[in-house]
Short mmCIF file of C-alpha atoms in Angstrom, two decimals:
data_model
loop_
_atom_site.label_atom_id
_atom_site.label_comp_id
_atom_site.label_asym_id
_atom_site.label_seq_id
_atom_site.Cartn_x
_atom_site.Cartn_y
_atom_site.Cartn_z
CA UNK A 1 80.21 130.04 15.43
CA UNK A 2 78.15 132.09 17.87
CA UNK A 3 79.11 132.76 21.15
CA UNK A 4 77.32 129.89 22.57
CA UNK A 5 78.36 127.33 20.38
CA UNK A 6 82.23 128.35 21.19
CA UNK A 7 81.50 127.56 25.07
CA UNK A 8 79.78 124.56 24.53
CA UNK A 9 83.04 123.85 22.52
CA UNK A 10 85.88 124.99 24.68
CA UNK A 11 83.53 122.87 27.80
CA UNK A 12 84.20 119.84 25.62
CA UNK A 13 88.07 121.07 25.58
CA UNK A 14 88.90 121.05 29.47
CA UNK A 15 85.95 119.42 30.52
CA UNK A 16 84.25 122.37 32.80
CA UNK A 17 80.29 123.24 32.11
CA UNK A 18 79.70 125.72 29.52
CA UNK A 19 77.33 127.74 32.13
CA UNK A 20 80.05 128.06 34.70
CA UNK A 21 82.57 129.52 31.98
CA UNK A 22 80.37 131.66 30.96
CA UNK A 23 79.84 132.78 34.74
CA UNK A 24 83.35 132.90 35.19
CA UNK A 25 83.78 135.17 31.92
CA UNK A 26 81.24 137.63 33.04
CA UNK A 27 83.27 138.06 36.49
CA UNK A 28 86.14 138.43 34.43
CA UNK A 29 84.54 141.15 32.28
CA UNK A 30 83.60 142.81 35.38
CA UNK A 31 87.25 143.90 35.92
CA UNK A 32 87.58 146.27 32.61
CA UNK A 33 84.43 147.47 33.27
CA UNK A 34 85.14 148.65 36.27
CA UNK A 35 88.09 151.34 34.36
CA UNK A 36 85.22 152.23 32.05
CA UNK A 37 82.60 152.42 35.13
CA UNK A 38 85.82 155.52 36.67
CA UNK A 39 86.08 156.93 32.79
CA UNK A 40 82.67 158.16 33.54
CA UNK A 41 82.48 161.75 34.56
CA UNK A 42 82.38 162.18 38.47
CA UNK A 43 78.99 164.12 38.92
CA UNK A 44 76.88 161.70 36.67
CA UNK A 45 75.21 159.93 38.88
CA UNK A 46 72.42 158.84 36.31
CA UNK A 47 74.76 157.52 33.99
CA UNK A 48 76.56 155.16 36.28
CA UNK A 49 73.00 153.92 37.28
CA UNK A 50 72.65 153.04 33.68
CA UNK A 51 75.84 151.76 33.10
CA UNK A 52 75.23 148.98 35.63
CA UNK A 53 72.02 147.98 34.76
CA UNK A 54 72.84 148.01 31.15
CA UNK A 55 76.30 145.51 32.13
CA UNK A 56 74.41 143.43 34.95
CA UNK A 57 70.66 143.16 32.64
CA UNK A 58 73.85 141.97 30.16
CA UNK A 59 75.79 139.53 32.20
CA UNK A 60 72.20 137.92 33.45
CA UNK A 61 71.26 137.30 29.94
CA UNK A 62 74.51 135.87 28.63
CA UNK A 63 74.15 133.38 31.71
CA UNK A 64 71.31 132.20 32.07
CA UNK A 65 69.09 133.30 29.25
CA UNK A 66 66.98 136.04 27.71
CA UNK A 67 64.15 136.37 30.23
CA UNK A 68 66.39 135.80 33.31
CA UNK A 69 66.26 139.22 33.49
CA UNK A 70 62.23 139.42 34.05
CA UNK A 71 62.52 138.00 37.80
CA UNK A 72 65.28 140.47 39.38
CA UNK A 73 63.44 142.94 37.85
CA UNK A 74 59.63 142.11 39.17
CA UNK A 75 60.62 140.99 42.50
CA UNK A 76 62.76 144.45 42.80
CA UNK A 77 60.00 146.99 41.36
CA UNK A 78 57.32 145.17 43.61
CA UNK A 79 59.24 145.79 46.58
CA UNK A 80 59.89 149.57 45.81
CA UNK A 81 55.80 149.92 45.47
CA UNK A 82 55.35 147.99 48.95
CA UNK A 83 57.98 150.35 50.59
CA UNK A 84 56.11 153.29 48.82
CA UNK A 85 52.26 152.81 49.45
CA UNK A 86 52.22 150.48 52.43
CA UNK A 87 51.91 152.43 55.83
CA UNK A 88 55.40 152.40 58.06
CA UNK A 89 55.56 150.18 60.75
CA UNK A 90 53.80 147.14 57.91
CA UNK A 91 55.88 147.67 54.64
CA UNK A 92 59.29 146.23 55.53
CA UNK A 93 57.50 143.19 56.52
CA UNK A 94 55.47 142.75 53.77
CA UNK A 95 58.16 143.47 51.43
CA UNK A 96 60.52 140.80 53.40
CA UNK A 97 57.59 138.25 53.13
CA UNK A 98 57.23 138.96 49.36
CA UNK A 99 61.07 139.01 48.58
CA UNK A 100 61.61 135.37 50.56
CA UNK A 101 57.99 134.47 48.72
CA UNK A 102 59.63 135.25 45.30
CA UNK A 103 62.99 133.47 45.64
CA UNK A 104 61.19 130.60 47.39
CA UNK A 105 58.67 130.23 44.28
CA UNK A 106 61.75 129.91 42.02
CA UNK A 107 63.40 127.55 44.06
CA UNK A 108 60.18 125.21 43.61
CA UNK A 109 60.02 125.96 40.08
CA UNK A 110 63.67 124.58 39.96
CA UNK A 111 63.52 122.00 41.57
CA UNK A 112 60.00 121.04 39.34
CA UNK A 113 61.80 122.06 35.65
CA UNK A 114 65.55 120.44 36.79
CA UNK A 115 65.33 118.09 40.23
CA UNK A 116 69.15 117.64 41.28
CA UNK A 117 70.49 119.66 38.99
CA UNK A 118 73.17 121.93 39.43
CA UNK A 119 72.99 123.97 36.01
CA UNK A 120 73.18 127.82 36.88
CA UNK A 121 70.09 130.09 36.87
CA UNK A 122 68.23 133.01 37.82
CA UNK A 123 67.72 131.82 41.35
CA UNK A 124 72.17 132.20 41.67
CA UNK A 125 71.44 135.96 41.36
CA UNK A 126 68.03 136.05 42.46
CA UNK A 127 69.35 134.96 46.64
CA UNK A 128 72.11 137.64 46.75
CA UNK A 129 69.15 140.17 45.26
CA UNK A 130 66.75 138.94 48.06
CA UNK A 131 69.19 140.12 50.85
CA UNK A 132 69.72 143.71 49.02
CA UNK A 133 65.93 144.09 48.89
CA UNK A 134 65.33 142.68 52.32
CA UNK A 135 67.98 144.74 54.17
CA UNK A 136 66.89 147.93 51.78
CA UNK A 137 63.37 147.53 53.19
CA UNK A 138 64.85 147.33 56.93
CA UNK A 139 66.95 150.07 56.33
CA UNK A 140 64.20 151.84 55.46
CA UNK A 141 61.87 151.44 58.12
CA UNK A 142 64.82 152.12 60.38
CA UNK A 143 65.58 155.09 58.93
CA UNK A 144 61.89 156.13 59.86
CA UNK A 145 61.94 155.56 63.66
CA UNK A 146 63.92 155.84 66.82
CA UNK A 147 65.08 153.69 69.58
CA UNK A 148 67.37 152.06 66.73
CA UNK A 149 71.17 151.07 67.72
CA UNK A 150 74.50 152.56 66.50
CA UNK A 151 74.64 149.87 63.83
CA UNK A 152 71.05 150.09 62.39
CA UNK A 153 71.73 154.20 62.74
CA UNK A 154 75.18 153.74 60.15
CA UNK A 155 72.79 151.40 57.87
CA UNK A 156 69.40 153.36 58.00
CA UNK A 157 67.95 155.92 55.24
CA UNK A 158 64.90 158.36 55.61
CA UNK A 159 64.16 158.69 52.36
CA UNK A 160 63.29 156.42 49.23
CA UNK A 161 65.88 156.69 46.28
CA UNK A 162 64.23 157.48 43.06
CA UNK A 163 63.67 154.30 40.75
CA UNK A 164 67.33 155.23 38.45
CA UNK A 165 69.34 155.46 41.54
CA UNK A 166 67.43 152.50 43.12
CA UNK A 167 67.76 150.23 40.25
CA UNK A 168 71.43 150.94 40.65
CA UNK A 169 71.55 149.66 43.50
CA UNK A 170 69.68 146.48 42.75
CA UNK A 171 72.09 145.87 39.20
CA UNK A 172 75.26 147.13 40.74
CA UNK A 173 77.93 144.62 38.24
CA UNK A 174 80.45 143.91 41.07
CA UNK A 175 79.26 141.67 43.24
CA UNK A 176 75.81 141.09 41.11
CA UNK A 177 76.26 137.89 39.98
CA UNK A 178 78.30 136.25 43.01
CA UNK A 179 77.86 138.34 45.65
CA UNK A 180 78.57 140.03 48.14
CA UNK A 181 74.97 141.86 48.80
CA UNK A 182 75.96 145.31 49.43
CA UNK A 183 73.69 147.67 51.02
CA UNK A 184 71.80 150.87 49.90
CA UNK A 185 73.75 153.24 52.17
CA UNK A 186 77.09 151.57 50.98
CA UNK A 187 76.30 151.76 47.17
CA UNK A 188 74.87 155.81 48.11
CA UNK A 189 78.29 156.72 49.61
CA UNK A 190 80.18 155.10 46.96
CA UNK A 191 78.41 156.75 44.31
CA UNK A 192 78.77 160.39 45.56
CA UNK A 193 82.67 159.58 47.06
CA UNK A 194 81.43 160.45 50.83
CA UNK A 195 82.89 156.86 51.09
CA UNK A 196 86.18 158.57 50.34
CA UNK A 197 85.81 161.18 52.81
CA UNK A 198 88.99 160.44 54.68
CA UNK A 199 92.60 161.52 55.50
CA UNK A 200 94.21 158.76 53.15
CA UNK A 201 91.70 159.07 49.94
CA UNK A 202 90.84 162.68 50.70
CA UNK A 203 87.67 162.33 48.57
CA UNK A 204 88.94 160.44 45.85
CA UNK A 205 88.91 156.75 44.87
CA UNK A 206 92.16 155.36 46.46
CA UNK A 207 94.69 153.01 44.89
CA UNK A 208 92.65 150.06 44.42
CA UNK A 209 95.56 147.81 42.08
CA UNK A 210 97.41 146.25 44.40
CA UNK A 211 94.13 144.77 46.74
CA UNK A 212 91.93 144.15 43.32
CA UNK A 213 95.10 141.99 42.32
CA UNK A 214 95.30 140.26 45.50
CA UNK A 215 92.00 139.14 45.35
CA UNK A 216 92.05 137.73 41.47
CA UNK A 217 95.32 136.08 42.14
CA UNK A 218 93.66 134.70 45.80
CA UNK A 219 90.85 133.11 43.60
CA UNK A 220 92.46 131.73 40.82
CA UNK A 221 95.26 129.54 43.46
CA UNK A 222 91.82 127.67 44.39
CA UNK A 223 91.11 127.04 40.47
CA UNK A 224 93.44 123.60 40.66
CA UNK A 225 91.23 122.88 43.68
CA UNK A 226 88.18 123.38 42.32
CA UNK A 227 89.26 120.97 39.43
CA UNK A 228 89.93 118.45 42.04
CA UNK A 229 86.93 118.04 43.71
CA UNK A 230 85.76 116.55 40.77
CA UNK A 231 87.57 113.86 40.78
CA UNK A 232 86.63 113.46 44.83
CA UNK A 233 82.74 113.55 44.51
CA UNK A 234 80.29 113.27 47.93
CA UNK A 235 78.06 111.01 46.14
CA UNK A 236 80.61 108.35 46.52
CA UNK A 237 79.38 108.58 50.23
CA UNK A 238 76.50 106.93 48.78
CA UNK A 239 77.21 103.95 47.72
CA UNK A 240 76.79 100.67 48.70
CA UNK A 241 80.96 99.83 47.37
CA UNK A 242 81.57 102.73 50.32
CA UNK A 243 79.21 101.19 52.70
CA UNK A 244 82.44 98.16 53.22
CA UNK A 245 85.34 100.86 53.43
CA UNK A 246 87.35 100.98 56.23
CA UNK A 247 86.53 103.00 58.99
CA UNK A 248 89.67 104.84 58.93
CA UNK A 249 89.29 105.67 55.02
CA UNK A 250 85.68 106.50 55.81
CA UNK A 251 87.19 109.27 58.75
CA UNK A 252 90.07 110.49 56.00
CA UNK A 253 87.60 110.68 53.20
CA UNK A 254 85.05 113.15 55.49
CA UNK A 255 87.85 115.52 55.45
CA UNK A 256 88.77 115.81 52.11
CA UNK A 257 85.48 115.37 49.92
CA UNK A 258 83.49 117.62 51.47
CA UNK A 259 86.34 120.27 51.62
CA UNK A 260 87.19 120.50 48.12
CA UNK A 261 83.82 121.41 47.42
CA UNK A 262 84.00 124.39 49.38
CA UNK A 263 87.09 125.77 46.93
CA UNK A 264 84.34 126.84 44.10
CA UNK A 265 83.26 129.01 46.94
CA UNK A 266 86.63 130.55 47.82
CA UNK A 267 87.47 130.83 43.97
CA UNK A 268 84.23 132.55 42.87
CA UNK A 269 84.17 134.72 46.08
CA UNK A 270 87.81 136.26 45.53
CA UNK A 271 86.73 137.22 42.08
CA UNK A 272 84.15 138.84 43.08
CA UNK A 273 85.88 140.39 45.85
CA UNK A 274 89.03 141.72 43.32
CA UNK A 275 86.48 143.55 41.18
CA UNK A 276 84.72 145.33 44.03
CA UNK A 277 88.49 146.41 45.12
CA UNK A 278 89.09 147.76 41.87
CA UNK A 279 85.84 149.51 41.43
CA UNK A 280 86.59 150.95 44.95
CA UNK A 281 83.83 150.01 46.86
CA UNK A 282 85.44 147.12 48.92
CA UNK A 283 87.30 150.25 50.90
CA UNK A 284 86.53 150.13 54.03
CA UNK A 285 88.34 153.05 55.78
CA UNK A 286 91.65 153.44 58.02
CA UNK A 287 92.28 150.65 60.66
CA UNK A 288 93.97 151.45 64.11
CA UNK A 289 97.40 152.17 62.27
CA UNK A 290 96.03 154.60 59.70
CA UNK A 291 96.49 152.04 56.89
CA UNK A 292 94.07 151.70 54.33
CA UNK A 293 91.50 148.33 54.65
CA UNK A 294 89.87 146.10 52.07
CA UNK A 295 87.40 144.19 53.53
CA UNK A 296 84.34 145.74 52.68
CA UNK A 297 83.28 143.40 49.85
CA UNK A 298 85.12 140.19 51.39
CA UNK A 299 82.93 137.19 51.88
CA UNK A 300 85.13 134.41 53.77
CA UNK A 301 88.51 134.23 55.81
CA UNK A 302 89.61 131.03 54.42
CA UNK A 303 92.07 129.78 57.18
CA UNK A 304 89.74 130.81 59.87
CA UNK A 305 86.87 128.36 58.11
CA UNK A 306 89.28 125.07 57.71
CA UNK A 307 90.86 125.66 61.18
CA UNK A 308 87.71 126.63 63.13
CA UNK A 309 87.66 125.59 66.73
CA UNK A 310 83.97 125.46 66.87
CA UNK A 311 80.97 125.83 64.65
CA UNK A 312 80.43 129.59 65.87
CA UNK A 313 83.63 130.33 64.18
CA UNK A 314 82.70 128.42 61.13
CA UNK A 315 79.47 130.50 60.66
CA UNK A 316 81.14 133.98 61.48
CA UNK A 317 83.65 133.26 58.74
CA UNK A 318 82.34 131.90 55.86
CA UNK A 319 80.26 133.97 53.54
CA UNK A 320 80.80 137.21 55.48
CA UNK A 321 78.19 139.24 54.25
CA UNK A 322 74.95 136.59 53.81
CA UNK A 323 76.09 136.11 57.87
CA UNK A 324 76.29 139.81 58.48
CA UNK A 325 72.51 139.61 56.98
CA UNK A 326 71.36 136.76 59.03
CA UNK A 327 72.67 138.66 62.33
CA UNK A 328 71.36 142.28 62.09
CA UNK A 329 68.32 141.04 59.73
CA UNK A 330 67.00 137.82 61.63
CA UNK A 331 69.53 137.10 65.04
CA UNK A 332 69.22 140.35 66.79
CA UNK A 333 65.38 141.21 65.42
CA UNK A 334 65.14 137.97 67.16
CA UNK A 335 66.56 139.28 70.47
CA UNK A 336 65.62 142.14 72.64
CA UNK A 337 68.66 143.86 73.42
CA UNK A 338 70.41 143.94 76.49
CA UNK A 339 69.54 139.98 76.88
CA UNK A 340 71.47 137.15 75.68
CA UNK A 341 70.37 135.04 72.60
CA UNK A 342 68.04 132.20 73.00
CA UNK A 343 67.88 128.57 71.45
CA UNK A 344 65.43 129.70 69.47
CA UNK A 345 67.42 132.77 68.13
CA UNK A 346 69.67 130.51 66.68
CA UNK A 347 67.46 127.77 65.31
CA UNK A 348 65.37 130.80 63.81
CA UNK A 349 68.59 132.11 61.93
CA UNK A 350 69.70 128.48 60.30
CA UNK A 351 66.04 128.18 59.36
CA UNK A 352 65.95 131.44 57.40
CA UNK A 353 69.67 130.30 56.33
CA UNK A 354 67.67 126.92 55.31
CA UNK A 355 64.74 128.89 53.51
CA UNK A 356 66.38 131.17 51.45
CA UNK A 357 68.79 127.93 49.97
CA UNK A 358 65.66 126.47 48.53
CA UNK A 359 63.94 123.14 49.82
CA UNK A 360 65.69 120.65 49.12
CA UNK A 361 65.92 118.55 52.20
CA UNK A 362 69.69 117.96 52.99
CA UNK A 363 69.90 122.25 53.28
CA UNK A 364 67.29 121.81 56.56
CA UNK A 365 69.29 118.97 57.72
CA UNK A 366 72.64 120.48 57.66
CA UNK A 367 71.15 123.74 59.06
CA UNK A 368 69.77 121.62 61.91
CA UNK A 369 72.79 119.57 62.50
CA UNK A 370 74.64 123.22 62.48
CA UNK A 371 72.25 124.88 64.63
CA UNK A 372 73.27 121.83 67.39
CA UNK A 373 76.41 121.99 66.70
CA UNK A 374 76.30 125.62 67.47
CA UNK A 375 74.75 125.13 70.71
CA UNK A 376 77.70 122.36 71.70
CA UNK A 377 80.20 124.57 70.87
CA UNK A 378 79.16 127.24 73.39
CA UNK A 379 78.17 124.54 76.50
CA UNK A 380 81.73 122.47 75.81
CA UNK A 381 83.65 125.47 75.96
CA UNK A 382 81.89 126.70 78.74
CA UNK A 383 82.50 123.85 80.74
CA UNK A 384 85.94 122.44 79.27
CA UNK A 385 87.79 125.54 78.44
CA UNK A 386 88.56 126.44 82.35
CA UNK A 387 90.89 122.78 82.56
CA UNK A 388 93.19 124.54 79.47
CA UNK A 389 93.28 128.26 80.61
CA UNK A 390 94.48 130.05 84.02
CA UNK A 391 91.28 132.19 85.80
CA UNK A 392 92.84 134.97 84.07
CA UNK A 393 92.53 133.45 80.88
CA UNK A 394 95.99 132.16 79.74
CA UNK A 395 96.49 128.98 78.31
CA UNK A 396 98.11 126.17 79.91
CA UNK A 397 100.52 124.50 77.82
CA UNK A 398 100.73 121.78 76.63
CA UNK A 399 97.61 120.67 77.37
CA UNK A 400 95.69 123.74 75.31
CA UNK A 401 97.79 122.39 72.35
CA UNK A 402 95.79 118.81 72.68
CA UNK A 403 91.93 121.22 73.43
CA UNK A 404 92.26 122.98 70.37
CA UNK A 405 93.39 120.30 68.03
CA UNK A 406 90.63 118.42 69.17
CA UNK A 407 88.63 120.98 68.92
CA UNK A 408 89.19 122.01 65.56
CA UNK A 409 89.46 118.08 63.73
CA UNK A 410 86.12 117.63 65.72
CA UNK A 411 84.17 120.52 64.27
CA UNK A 412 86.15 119.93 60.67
CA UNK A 413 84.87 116.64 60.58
CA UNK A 414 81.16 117.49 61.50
CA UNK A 415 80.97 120.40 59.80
CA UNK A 416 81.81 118.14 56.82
CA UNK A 417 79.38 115.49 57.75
CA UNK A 418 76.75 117.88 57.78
CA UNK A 419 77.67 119.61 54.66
CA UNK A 420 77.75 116.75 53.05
CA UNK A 421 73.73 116.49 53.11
CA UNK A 422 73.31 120.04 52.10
CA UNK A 423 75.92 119.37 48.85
CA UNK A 424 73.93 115.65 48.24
CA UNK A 425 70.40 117.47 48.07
CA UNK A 426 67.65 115.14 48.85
CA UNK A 427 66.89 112.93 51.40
CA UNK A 428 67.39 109.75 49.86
CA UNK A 429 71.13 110.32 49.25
CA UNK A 430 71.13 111.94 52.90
CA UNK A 431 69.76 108.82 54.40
CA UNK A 432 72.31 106.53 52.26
CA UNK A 433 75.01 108.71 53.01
CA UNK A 434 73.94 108.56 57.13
CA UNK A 435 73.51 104.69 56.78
CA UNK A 436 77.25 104.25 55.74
CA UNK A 437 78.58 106.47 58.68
CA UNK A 438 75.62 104.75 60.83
CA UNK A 439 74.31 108.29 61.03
CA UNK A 440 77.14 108.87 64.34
CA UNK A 441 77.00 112.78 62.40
CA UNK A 442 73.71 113.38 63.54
CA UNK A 443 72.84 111.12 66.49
CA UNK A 444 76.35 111.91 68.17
CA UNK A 445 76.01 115.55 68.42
CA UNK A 446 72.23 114.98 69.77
CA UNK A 447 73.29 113.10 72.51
CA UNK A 448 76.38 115.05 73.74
CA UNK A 449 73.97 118.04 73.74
CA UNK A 450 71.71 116.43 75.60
CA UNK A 451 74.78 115.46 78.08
CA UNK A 452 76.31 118.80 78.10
CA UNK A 453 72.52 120.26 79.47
CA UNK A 454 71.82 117.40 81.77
CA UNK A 455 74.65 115.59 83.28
CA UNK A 456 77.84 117.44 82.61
CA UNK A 457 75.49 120.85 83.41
CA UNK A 458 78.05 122.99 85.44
CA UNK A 459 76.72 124.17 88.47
CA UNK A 460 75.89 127.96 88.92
CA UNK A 461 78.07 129.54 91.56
CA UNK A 462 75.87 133.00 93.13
CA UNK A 463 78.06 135.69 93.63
CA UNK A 464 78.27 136.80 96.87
CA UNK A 465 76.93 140.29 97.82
#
């Protein structure tokens, strides 16, 4: 029995997809290999280039077939050229446009070869590659001018890497196949242990056991979870048996079914996040007490997701790093600094949020619904927060006990309405799905937001001179 043939058998046996195990395996695998990456000898630099483009060129192949491989590496060695020939100042676009023109030609071809499918391919690995090549090609141009801020400064590089260190880079195992997108200066200071450069490691790789184990043992309490949202599926928002539910059971349901799906997040993110602890490169240096932190690599703060008081938080929280992108990629390029963000600022950053999902319509109209939601969540508190806090900003109990619960079931349940479109795909199911909640998750947040600009508008006091 090849290798193939036994996961197509043991999916039969507990009734997961073959393609998923064999993602989940390769994770897995990612963990020993990150003992054999350290068994390496310190100074050779080449040969840990190799050694994770040989493992990640590996992993691609076992998932998702034998020319997988062809579009991580195109897209990648066509950017390199752009950043190379093209004159400063006109290459970082260019290679932007070409690395959003690449993903967004697979997600077409996709959606052409296997509409509303959910099998994994190339396009899984091929999004987290687009923001490593996008944010290499801004940190490039950065590197090459001034004027830039403290953050673009830490992030920036003068210089191109050759093509072995920069196809290191680009295959890196940990965090190739799930995430997170690290970036160029990160992977550099890992490889040559300037990461390390502190009191605690004093140039070495620090302890990583205890927060690699945290991690694994963080993603595999959401396995029973994931497992569970099977048996709770969104479609059944669909359908006409729902359409006659209660309204209560309707409300419950929008908490739960949407919610579960989010677990195969959580799970697959902690794994990834473990094996970048091991490997060492989720270190993130000494917080305010001298103790080490481990946050580097991690991609959501669970608790801070489910319990968000408005869809701000949800957005901040949940996949860390793709957000981090989105802000100091597309949000702030968006917004000259020293002024506050506009409307358009944000509806620019769900769009490129949208665009580099795919096209399938229920991402644009969760995005959109989010983008609103967004803008709600910064009037409302604006004008209701004062009732529940003192001028100097301490909350008045109990009332600010009653503001935030409401707060938080309010965006849960939205936030789940309008996931629930980007999880059901197309617009049919969207519309169905709207129909049986008579669409109150879309027309209800237009209308307060048009309330919260128009009639409930607080007044602007002028200071006096």
């Amino acid at each position: 029995m090849d290798i193939d043939s036994y996961f197509q058998s043991l999916s039969s046996s507990v009734g997961f997809p073959a393609d998923q195990l064999k993602f989940l395996f390769s994770i897995l695998c990612s963990y020993p290999a990150c003992y054999l990456f350290h068994a390496l000898p310190r100074d050779s630099k080449n040969l840990k280039h190799l050694f994770s483009i040989i493992l990640s060129l590996n992993f691609l192949t076992f998932c998702c077939g034998t020319t997988a491989w062809i579009h991580s590496f195109v897209s990648s060695l066509v950017t390199y050229l752009i950043l190379k020939f093209l004159p400063h100042g006109v290459a970082h676009k260019v290679a932007f446009a070409w690395a959003f023109l690449y993903m967004s030609v697979s997600h077409i071809y996709i959606i052409y070869t296997n509409y509303m499918g959910w099998d994994l391919d190339f396009t899984t690995m091929q999004m987290v590659l687009t923001l490593k090549l996008t944010s290499f090609a801004f940190n490039y141009y950065d590197g090459n001018r001034k004027g830039l801020t403290a953050e673009q400064e830490k992030r920036s590089i003068k210089e191109l890497p050759n093509l072995l260190e920069y196809f290191g880079f680009v295959y890196f195992f940990c965090g190739f196949l799930a995430g997170p997108a690290i970036e160029i200066r990160e992977y550099q200071k890992f490889i040559d242990y300037s990461m390390f450069n502190d009191s605690y490691c004093q140039g070495e790789v620090p302890p990583s056991g205890k927060p690699a184990l945290k991690a694994l043992i963080s993603g595999l309490a959401f396995l029973p979870l994931v497992i569970l949202s099977g048996y709770f599926p969104v479609t059944m928002f669909t359908t006409e048996a729902y359409a006659h539910a209660p309204i209560w059971e309707k409300t419950l349901r929008m908490f739960i079914h949407p919610a579960l799906v989010r677990m195969k997040y959580y799970f697959g993110w902690y794994l990834s996040e473990g094996a970048c602890n091991l490997i060492g490169i989720g270190y993130n240096g000494l917080d305010k007490n001298g103790k080490p932190k481990w946050d580097r690599c991690k991609n959501v703060q669970v608790l801070k997701v489910e319990w968000a008081p408005n869809m701000r938080s949800v957005t901040t929280y949940w996949n860390l790093r793709t957000g981090d992108w989105l802000k100091n990629y597309v949000y702030l390029r968006l917004t000259p600094e020293g002024q506050r963000p506009t409307m358009f600022a944000t509806i620019a950053t769900y769009s490129a949020s949208a665009f580099w999902h795919g096209f399938y319509p229920g991402y644009y109209t969760f995005f959109l619904t989010a983008a609103i939601l967004t803008e709600i969540g910064k009037d409302a508190r604006r004008i209701f927060r004062p009732y529940f806090v003192t001028k100097d900003d301490k909350p008045i109990y109990p009332q600010k006990y009653a503001y935030d619960l409401l707060t938080t079931l309010t965006t849960l349940w939205f936030l789940n309405y309008a996931g629930s479109n980007q999880i059901l795909l197309s617009l049919d199911y969207g519309l169905k799905m709207g129909w049986n909640y008579a669409f109150i998750g879309f027309i209800g947040p237009v209308i307060f937001l048009v309330l919260l600009r128009t009639v409930l508008k607080p007044k602007r006091v002028k200071k006096v001179e």
